[in-house]
PDB file of C-alpha atoms in Angstrom:
ATOM      1  CA  UNK A   1     144.679 103.218  77.260  1.00 59.00           C
ATOM      2  CA  UNK A   2     147.176 102.447  80.022  1.00 59.00           C
ATOM      3  CA  UNK A   3     145.781  98.941  80.275  1.00 62.00           C
ATOM      4  CA  UNK A   4     146.277  98.394  76.530  1.00 52.00           C
ATOM      5  CA  UNK A   5     149.928  99.579  76.705  1.00 54.00           C
ATOM      6  CA  UNK A   6     150.674  97.342  79.659  1.00 52.00           C
ATOM      7  CA  UNK A   7     149.108  94.286  78.048  1.00 56.00           C
ATOM      8  CA  UNK A   8     150.857  94.891  74.729  1.00 53.00           C
ATOM      9  CA  UNK A   9     154.184  95.398  76.555  1.00 56.00           C
ATOM     10  CA  UNK A  10     153.739  92.058  78.293  1.00 58.00           C
ATOM     11  CA  UNK A  11     153.077  90.357  74.960  1.00 52.00           C
ATOM     12  CA  UNK A  12     156.130  92.075  73.428  1.00 51.00           C
ATOM     13  CA  UNK A  13     158.486  90.970  76.177  1.00 61.00           C
ATOM     14  CA  UNK A  14     157.151  87.417  76.020  1.00 62.00           C
ATOM     15  CA  UNK A  15     157.794  87.486  72.260  1.00 58.00           C
ATOM     16  CA  UNK A  16     161.355  88.714  72.835  1.00 52.00           C
ATOM     17  CA  UNK A  17     161.995  85.960  75.371  1.00 57.00           C
ATOM     18  CA  UNK A  18     160.646  83.337  72.991  1.00 55.00           C
ATOM     19  CA  UNK A  19     162.725  84.779  70.118  1.00 54.00           C
ATOM     20  CA  UNK A  20     165.927  84.750  72.159  1.00 50.00           C
ATOM     21  CA  UNK A  21     165.274  81.209  73.333  1.00 53.00           C
ATOM     22  CA  UNK A  22     164.776  80.008  69.779  1.00 53.00           C
ATOM     23  CA  UNK A  23     167.901  81.872  68.670  1.00 52.00           C
ATOM     24  CA  UNK A  24     170.007  80.169  71.350  1.00 50.00           C
ATOM     25  CA  UNK A  25     168.703  76.778  70.244  1.00 56.00           C
ATOM     26  CA  UNK A  26     168.414  77.049  66.480  1.00 50.00           C
ATOM     27  CA  UNK A  27     171.450  79.164  65.467  1.00 47.00           C
ATOM     28  CA  UNK A  28     174.100  77.019  67.255  1.00 58.00           C
ATOM     29  CA  UNK A  29     172.359  73.874  66.030  1.00 58.00           C
ATOM     30  CA  UNK A  30     172.874  75.123  62.477  1.00 59.00           C
ATOM     31  CA  UNK A  31     176.567  75.644  63.160  1.00 56.00           C
ATOM     32  CA  UNK A  32     176.564  79.445  63.189  1.00 51.00           C
ATOM     33  CA  UNK A  33     177.831  81.636  65.997  1.00 56.00           C
ATOM     34  CA  UNK A  34     175.370  83.869  67.835  1.00 50.00           C
ATOM     35  CA  UNK A  35     176.640  87.268  66.781  1.00 56.00           C
ATOM     36  CA  UNK A  36     175.731  90.705  68.017  1.00 59.00           C
ATOM     37  CA  UNK A  37     173.602  91.284  64.897  1.00 59.00           C
ATOM     38  CA  UNK A  38     171.619  88.109  65.514  1.00 51.00           C
ATOM     39  CA  UNK A  39     171.113  89.084  69.168  1.00 52.00           C
ATOM     40  CA  UNK A  40     169.919  92.520  68.099  1.00 56.00           C
ATOM     41  CA  UNK A  41     167.570  91.162  65.427  1.00 56.00           C
ATOM     42  CA  UNK A  42     166.172  88.560  67.824  1.00 53.00           C
ATOM     43  CA  UNK A  43     165.428  91.307  70.338  1.00 59.00           C
ATOM     44  CA  UNK A  44     164.356  94.383  68.390  1.00 55.00           C
ATOM     45  CA  UNK A  45     162.231  92.773  65.681  1.00 59.00           C
ATOM     46  CA  UNK A  46     159.877  90.812  67.950  1.00 58.00           C
ATOM     47  CA  UNK A  47     159.826  93.676  70.438  1.00 54.00           C
ATOM     48  CA  UNK A  48     158.637  96.234  67.866  1.00 57.00           C
ATOM     49  CA  UNK A  49     156.427  93.953  65.827  1.00 56.00           C
ATOM     50  CA  UNK A  50     154.748  92.219  68.782  1.00 53.00           C
ATOM     51  CA  UNK A  51     154.193  95.493  70.644  1.00 53.00           C
ATOM     52  CA  UNK A  52     152.576  97.226  67.660  1.00 58.00           C
ATOM     53  CA  UNK A  53     150.508  94.200  66.625  1.00 59.00           C
ATOM     54  CA  UNK A  54     149.300  93.411  70.147  1.00 58.00           C
ATOM     55  CA  UNK A  55     148.542  97.055  70.935  1.00 57.00           C
ATOM     56  CA  UNK A  56     146.473  97.322  67.756  1.00 63.00           C
ATOM     57  CA  UNK A  57     144.654  94.071  68.558  1.00 68.00           C
ATOM     58  CA  UNK A  58     143.921  95.061  72.164  1.00 56.00           C
ATOM     59  CA  UNK A  59     142.728  98.519  71.051  1.00 61.00           C
ATOM     60  CA  UNK A  60     140.366  97.051  68.460  1.00 70.00           C
ATOM     61  CA  UNK A  61     139.079  94.531  71.000  1.00 68.00           C
ATOM     62  CA  UNK A  62     138.474  97.292  73.533  1.00 66.00           C
ATOM     63  CA  UNK A  63     136.581  99.363  70.964  1.00 68.00           C
ATOM     64  CA  UNK A  64     134.508  96.334  70.004  1.00 69.00           C
ATOM     65  CA  UNK A  65     133.607  95.695  73.652  1.00 69.00           C
ATOM     66  CA  UNK A  66     132.633  99.352  74.064  1.00 72.00           C
ATOM     67  CA  UNK A  67     130.497  99.155  70.929  1.00 70.00           C
ATOM     68  CA  UNK A  68     128.781  96.024  72.278  1.00 75.00           C
ATOM     69  CA  UNK A  69     128.086  97.775  75.577  1.00 74.00           C
ATOM     70  CA  UNK A  70     126.636 100.797  73.778  1.00 74.00           C
ATOM     71  CA  UNK A  71     124.539  98.532  71.594  1.00 71.00           C
ATOM     72  CA  UNK A  72     123.230  96.630  74.630  1.00 70.00           C
ATOM     73  CA  UNK A  73     122.414  99.927  76.362  1.00 74.00           C
ATOM     74  CA  UNK A  74     120.602 101.239  73.285  1.00 67.00           C
ATOM     75  CA  UNK A  75     118.702  97.963  72.971  1.00 73.00           C
ATOM     76  CA  UNK A  76     117.604  98.168  76.626  1.00 70.00           C
ATOM     77  CA  UNK A  77     116.466 101.780  76.138  1.00 70.00           C
ATOM     78  CA  UNK A  78     114.579 100.840  72.976  1.00 68.00           C
ATOM     79  CA  UNK A  79     112.883  97.910  74.739  1.00 66.00           C
ATOM     80  CA  UNK A  80     111.860 100.185  77.638  1.00 66.00           C
ATOM     81  CA  UNK A  81     110.469 102.773  75.212  1.00 62.00           C
ATOM     82  CA  UNK A  82     108.590 100.031  73.361  1.00 61.00           C
ATOM     83  CA  UNK A  83     107.049  98.816  76.638  1.00 66.00           C
ATOM     84  CA  UNK A  84     106.002 102.376  77.503  1.00 64.00           C
ATOM     85  CA  UNK A  85     104.419 102.820  74.071  1.00 60.00           C
ATOM     86  CA  UNK A  86     102.610  99.496  74.391  1.00 61.00           C
ATOM     87  CA  UNK A  87     101.324 100.488  77.831  1.00 57.00           C
ATOM     88  CA  UNK A  88     100.193 103.884  76.554  1.00 60.00           C
ATOM     89  CA  UNK A  89      98.493 102.322  73.526  1.00 72.00           C
ATOM     90  CA  UNK A  90      96.567  99.926  75.783  1.00 76.00           C
ATOM     91  CA  UNK A  91      95.174 102.704  77.998  1.00 89.00           C
ATOM     92  CA  UNK A  92      92.282 105.103  77.680  1.00 91.00           C
ATOM     93  CA  UNK A  93      93.740 108.606  77.446  1.00 88.00           C
ATOM     94  CA  UNK A  94      91.239 110.191  79.823  1.00 91.00           C
ATOM     95  CA  UNK A  95      90.781 107.688  82.640  1.00 93.00           C
ATOM     96  CA  UNK A  96      93.963 105.635  82.429  1.00 91.00           C
ATOM     97  CA  UNK A  97      91.906 102.439  82.427  1.00 94.00           C
ATOM     98  CA  UNK A  98      92.382  99.778  79.788  1.00 95.00           C
ATOM     99  CA  UNK A  99      90.790 100.704  76.478  1.00 94.00           C
ATOM    100  CA  UNK A 100      88.136  98.489  74.911  1.00 93.00           C
ATOM    101  CA  UNK A 101      90.463  96.264  72.889  1.00 92.00           C
ATOM    102  CA  UNK A 102      92.943  95.810  75.737  1.00 93.00           C
ATOM    103  CA  UNK A 103      90.201  95.090  78.270  1.00 94.00           C
ATOM    104  CA  UNK A 104      88.752  92.273  76.181  1.00 92.00           C
ATOM    105  CA  UNK A 105      92.233  90.885  75.550  1.00 92.00           C
ATOM    106  CA  UNK A 106      92.943  90.915  79.306  1.00 92.00           C
ATOM    107  CA  UNK A 107      89.533  89.368  79.999  1.00 91.00           C
ATOM    108  CA  UNK A 108      90.167  86.601  77.489  1.00 87.00           C
ATOM    109  CA  UNK A 109      93.630  85.964  78.937  1.00 86.00           C
ATOM    110  CA  UNK A 110      92.277  85.772  82.477  1.00 83.00           C
ATOM    111  CA  UNK A 111      89.495  83.427  81.385  1.00 79.00           C
ATOM    112  CA  UNK A 112      92.073  81.040  79.963  1.00 74.00           C
ATOM    113  CA  UNK A 113      93.717  80.790  83.382  1.00 75.00           C
ATOM    114  CA  UNK A 114      90.544  80.501  85.458  1.00 73.00           C
ATOM    115  CA  UNK A 115      86.856  80.145  84.597  1.00 72.00           C
ATOM    116  CA  UNK A 116      85.687  81.559  87.902  1.00 83.00           C
ATOM    117  CA  UNK A 117      84.763  85.241  88.046  1.00 91.00           C
ATOM    118  CA  UNK A 118      82.128  87.808  87.156  1.00 94.00           C
ATOM    119  CA  UNK A 119      81.772  90.470  84.465  1.00 95.00           C
ATOM    120  CA  UNK A 120      80.153  93.830  85.240  1.00 97.00           C
ATOM    121  CA  UNK A 121      79.152  96.468  82.699  1.00 97.00           C
ATOM    122  CA  UNK A 122      78.750  99.900  84.251  1.00 98.00           C
ATOM    123  CA  UNK A 123      76.958 102.685  82.388  1.00 97.00           C
ATOM    124  CA  UNK A 124      76.575 106.305  83.523  1.00 96.00           C
ATOM    125  CA  UNK A 125      72.919 107.313  83.809  1.00 96.00           C
ATOM    126  CA  UNK A 126      71.520 110.319  81.884  1.00 92.00           C
ATOM    127  CA  UNK A 127      74.997 111.290  80.782  1.00 91.00           C
ATOM    128  CA  UNK A 128      73.883 112.901  77.533  1.00 90.00           C
ATOM    129  CA  UNK A 129      71.922 115.415  79.600  1.00 90.00           C
ATOM    130  CA  UNK A 130      75.124 116.501  81.379  1.00 90.00           C
ATOM    131  CA  UNK A 131      76.973 116.955  78.079  1.00 89.00           C
ATOM    132  CA  UNK A 132      74.050 118.829  76.523  1.00 88.00           C
ATOM    133  CA  UNK A 133      73.516 121.071  79.546  1.00 87.00           C
ATOM    134  CA  UNK A 134      77.093 121.849  80.598  1.00 87.00           C
ATOM    135  CA  UNK A 135      79.324 120.887  77.676  1.00 89.00           C
ATOM    136  CA  UNK A 136      81.700 118.041  77.007  1.00 88.00           C
ATOM    137  CA  UNK A 137      84.492 119.386  79.222  1.00 90.00           C
ATOM    138  CA  UNK A 138      82.170 119.234  82.226  1.00 90.00           C
ATOM    139  CA  UNK A 139      81.058 115.816  81.049  1.00 91.00           C
ATOM    140  CA  UNK A 140      84.705 114.705  81.047  1.00 93.00           C
ATOM    141  CA  UNK A 141      85.072 115.904  84.643  1.00 93.00           C
ATOM    142  CA  UNK A 142      82.041 113.843  85.619  1.00 94.00           C
ATOM    143  CA  UNK A 143      83.445 110.784  83.810  1.00 95.00           C
ATOM    144  CA  UNK A 144      86.710 111.077  85.717  1.00 95.00           C
ATOM    145  CA  UNK A 145      84.830 111.197  89.013  1.00 96.00           C
ATOM    146  CA  UNK A 146      82.823 108.128  88.029  1.00 97.00           C
ATOM    147  CA  UNK A 147      85.987 106.297  86.944  1.00 97.00           C
ATOM    148  CA  UNK A 148      87.611 107.044  90.314  1.00 96.00           C
ATOM    149  CA  UNK A 149      84.516 105.791  92.127  1.00 97.00           C
ATOM    150  CA  UNK A 150      84.625 102.547  90.128  1.00 97.00           C
ATOM    151  CA  UNK A 151      88.291 102.080  91.037  1.00 96.00           C
ATOM    152  CA  UNK A 152      87.430 102.536  94.714  1.00 96.00           C
ATOM    153  CA  UNK A 153      84.647 100.013  94.436  1.00 96.00           C
ATOM    154  CA  UNK A 154      86.534  97.078  92.918  1.00 96.00           C
ATOM    155  CA  UNK A 155      89.042  94.810  94.618  1.00 94.00           C
ATOM    156  CA  UNK A 156      92.778  94.831  94.097  1.00 91.00           C
ATOM    157  CA  UNK A 157      93.683  92.787  91.029  1.00 91.00           C
ATOM    158  CA  UNK A 158      90.333  93.156  89.254  1.00 95.00           C
ATOM    159  CA  UNK A 159      90.480  94.225  85.585  1.00 95.00           C
ATOM    160  CA  UNK A 160      88.976  97.593  84.668  1.00 97.00           C
ATOM    161  CA  UNK A 161      88.346  99.129  81.266  1.00 96.00           C
ATOM    162  CA  UNK A 162      86.529 101.950  79.549  1.00 96.00           C
ATOM    163  CA  UNK A 163      84.699 100.212  76.726  1.00 95.00           C
ATOM    164  CA  UNK A 164      82.540 103.091  75.452  1.00 91.00           C
ATOM    165  CA  UNK A 165      81.951 106.802  75.844  1.00 90.00           C
ATOM    166  CA  UNK A 166      80.339 106.544  79.279  1.00 94.00           C
ATOM    167  CA  UNK A 167      80.451 102.775  79.612  1.00 96.00           C
ATOM    168  CA  UNK A 168      82.926 100.868  81.761  1.00 98.00           C
ATOM    169  CA  UNK A 169      83.546  97.203  82.446  1.00 97.00           C
ATOM    170  CA  UNK A 170      85.048  95.297  85.351  1.00 97.00           C
ATOM    171  CA  UNK A 171      86.108  91.690  85.419  1.00 96.00           C
ATOM    172  CA  UNK A 172      86.128  90.413  89.000  1.00 95.00           C
ATOM    173  CA  UNK A 173      88.708  87.653  88.941  1.00 92.00           C
ATOM    174  CA  UNK A 174      87.652  84.581  90.909  1.00 90.00           C
ATOM    175  CA  UNK A 175      84.583  86.305  92.380  1.00 92.00           C
ATOM    176  CA  UNK A 176      81.666  84.276  93.697  1.00 91.00           C
ATOM    177  CA  UNK A 177      78.097  85.419  93.205  1.00 91.00           C
ATOM    178  CA  UNK A 178      77.981  87.077  96.628  1.00 93.00           C
ATOM    179  CA  UNK A 179      81.336  88.814  96.113  1.00 94.00           C
ATOM    180  CA  UNK A 180      80.225  90.094  92.714  1.00 95.00           C
ATOM    181  CA  UNK A 181      76.999  91.479  94.185  1.00 94.00           C
ATOM    182  CA  UNK A 182      78.893  93.246  96.957  1.00 95.00           C
ATOM    183  CA  UNK A 183      81.381  94.814  94.520  1.00 97.00           C
ATOM    184  CA  UNK A 184      78.657  95.909  92.090  1.00 97.00           C
ATOM    185  CA  UNK A 185      76.635  97.505  94.864  1.00 96.00           C
ATOM    186  CA  UNK A 186      79.729  99.164  96.309  1.00 97.00           C
ATOM    187  CA  UNK A 187      80.503 100.713  92.913  1.00 97.00           C
ATOM    188  CA  UNK A 188      76.923 101.935  92.547  1.00 97.00           C
ATOM    189  CA  UNK A 189      77.021 103.449  96.021  1.00 97.00           C
ATOM    190  CA  UNK A 190      80.428 105.109  95.504  1.00 97.00           C
ATOM    191  CA  UNK A 191      79.119 106.852  92.387  1.00 97.00           C
ATOM    192  CA  UNK A 192      75.893 107.877  94.094  1.00 96.00           C
ATOM    193  CA  UNK A 193      77.876 109.532  96.903  1.00 95.00           C
ATOM    194  CA  UNK A 194      79.712 111.851  94.480  1.00 95.00           C
ATOM    195  CA  UNK A 195      78.853 115.510  95.000  1.00 91.00           C
ATOM    196  CA  UNK A 196      79.351 116.955  91.548  1.00 92.00           C
ATOM    197  CA  UNK A 197      79.070 120.751  91.396  1.00 88.00           C
ATOM    198  CA  UNK A 198      80.104 121.963  87.935  1.00 82.00           C
ATOM    199  CA  UNK A 199      78.561 125.466  88.204  1.00 75.00           C
ATOM    200  CA  UNK A 200      76.877 127.740  90.758  1.00 72.00           C
ATOM    201  CA  UNK A 201      77.428 125.262  93.614  1.00 67.00           C
ATOM    202  CA  UNK A 202      74.430 123.280  92.374  1.00 82.00           C
ATOM    203  CA  UNK A 203      74.894 119.547  92.911  1.00 87.00           C
ATOM    204  CA  UNK A 204      74.325 117.401  89.841  1.00 89.00           C
ATOM    205  CA  UNK A 205      73.490 113.795  90.765  1.00 92.00           C
ATOM    206  CA  UNK A 206      75.686 111.105  89.246  1.00 96.00           C
ATOM    207  CA  UNK A 207      74.530 107.512  89.160  1.00 96.00           C
ATOM    208  CA  UNK A 208      75.323 104.337  87.249  1.00 97.00           C
ATOM    209  CA  UNK A 209      73.394 101.277  86.195  1.00 97.00           C
ATOM    210  CA  UNK A 210      75.244  97.974  86.420  1.00 97.00           C
ATOM    211  CA  UNK A 211      74.561  94.704  84.686  1.00 96.00           C
ATOM    212  CA  UNK A 212      76.588  91.654  85.561  1.00 96.00           C
ATOM    213  CA  UNK A 213      76.916  87.967  84.976  1.00 94.00           C
ATOM    214  CA  UNK A 214      78.799  85.127  86.549  1.00 92.00           C
ATOM    215  CA  UNK A 215      81.250  83.477  84.196  1.00 86.00           C
ATOM    216  CA  UNK A 216      79.977  80.087  83.127  1.00 76.00           C
ATOM    217  CA  UNK A 217      82.738  77.609  82.390  1.00 73.00           C
ATOM    218  CA  UNK A 218      81.802  77.130  78.747  1.00 76.00           C
ATOM    219  CA  UNK A 219      80.979  80.805  77.994  1.00 79.00           C
ATOM    220  CA  UNK A 220      83.279  82.863  75.772  1.00 84.00           C
ATOM    221  CA  UNK A 221      83.822  86.620  76.001  1.00 87.00           C
ATOM    222  CA  UNK A 222      81.013  87.393  73.536  1.00 89.00           C
ATOM    223  CA  UNK A 223      78.570  85.269  75.555  1.00 88.00           C
ATOM    224  CA  UNK A 224      79.539  87.066  78.753  1.00 90.00           C
ATOM    225  CA  UNK A 225      79.130  90.488  77.158  1.00 92.00           C
ATOM    226  CA  UNK A 226      75.680  89.630  75.830  1.00 91.00           C
ATOM    227  CA  UNK A 227      74.571  88.292  79.214  1.00 92.00           C
ATOM    228  CA  UNK A 228      75.887  91.346  81.089  1.00 94.00           C
ATOM    229  CA  UNK A 229      74.339  93.683  78.487  1.00 94.00           C
ATOM    230  CA  UNK A 230      70.948  92.063  79.062  1.00 94.00           C
ATOM    231  CA  UNK A 231      71.239  92.706  82.806  1.00 95.00           C
ATOM    232  CA  UNK A 232      72.300  96.285  82.125  1.00 96.00           C
ATOM    233  CA  UNK A 233      69.273  96.811  79.895  1.00 94.00           C
ATOM    234  CA  UNK A 234      67.065  95.501  82.690  1.00 94.00           C
ATOM    235  CA  UNK A 235      68.691  97.899  85.168  1.00 94.00           C
ATOM    236  CA  UNK A 236      68.104 100.845  82.813  1.00 94.00           C
ATOM    237  CA  UNK A 237      64.530  99.752  82.103  1.00 93.00           C
ATOM    238  CA  UNK A 238      63.705  99.429  85.801  1.00 93.00           C
ATOM    239  CA  UNK A 239      64.674 102.968  86.708  1.00 92.00           C
ATOM    240  CA  UNK A 240      68.491 103.209  86.637  1.00 94.00           C
ATOM    241  CA  UNK A 241      70.822 103.607  89.634  1.00 96.00           C
ATOM    242  CA  UNK A 242      70.463  99.855  89.982  1.00 95.00           C
ATOM    243  CA  UNK A 243      72.629  96.742  89.971  1.00 95.00           C
ATOM    244  CA  UNK A 244      71.393  93.495  88.455  1.00 95.00           C
ATOM    245  CA  UNK A 245      73.505  90.387  88.523  1.00 92.00           C
ATOM    246  CA  UNK A 246      72.042  87.404  86.664  1.00 79.00           C
ATOM    247  CA  UNK A 247      68.379  86.993  87.657  1.00 47.00           C
ATOM    248  CA  UNK A 248      68.669  89.004  90.873  1.00 45.00           C
ATOM    249  CA  UNK A 249      66.742  92.302  90.787  1.00 43.00           C
ATOM    250  CA  UNK A 250      67.367  94.268  94.004  1.00 45.00           C
ATOM    251  CA  UNK A 251      65.635  97.517  94.785  1.00 41.00           C
ATOM    252  CA  UNK A 252      67.650 100.665  94.301  1.00 43.00           C
ATOM    253  CA  UNK A 253      68.970 102.240  97.480  1.00 41.00           C
TER     254      UNK A 253
END
């Protein structure tokens, strides 16, 4: 408020100076004497009018600037909330991994940048038996342990998603065949090492079967999923707790 009064006072005094200057030039030029009344009118009128008008203008301008700042702040808060909602909508509620739709979108986006990489599909073995024997809450605990093991097994920057009830997927960005095999086997081993004791201190084994495929340059996401699914089916058919990448069929540890 003080700033507005000072600025409007400056405008008022400039107006008075300009009015007096014009009075000294114009009135004598018209052949009239500069009387006390003319001096008073030339001083008071611009002083009052300019002060009130400029104060009102500066006050409105200040309010408008404040409104713009508030609007910008609200817009920033809304954008941040929108980003948080988008992030939440893209994540699986239980594991925090990307959900199915978001995983495939991220996979497709990564494929557009680089054709090199490998896709792994990871499925928990005999998981229905855990749900049937101990209930779905215990099954959820087991899923969280498996999800954590998968996260430990992949490399930084790889894309992870939960694409089904007990099915996960990992896209290994830029991975060679040997790197993909090492990551797949590391995931399998991390899950196998879990000591899951839901009740009575009895350890329930947790294992996963993994099917994977290298990303051919011309293959789309559907092609990659079908190829990895075939390898996963082979891993399940050959006894589970197994990783199969392309035509390679290693023995389970």
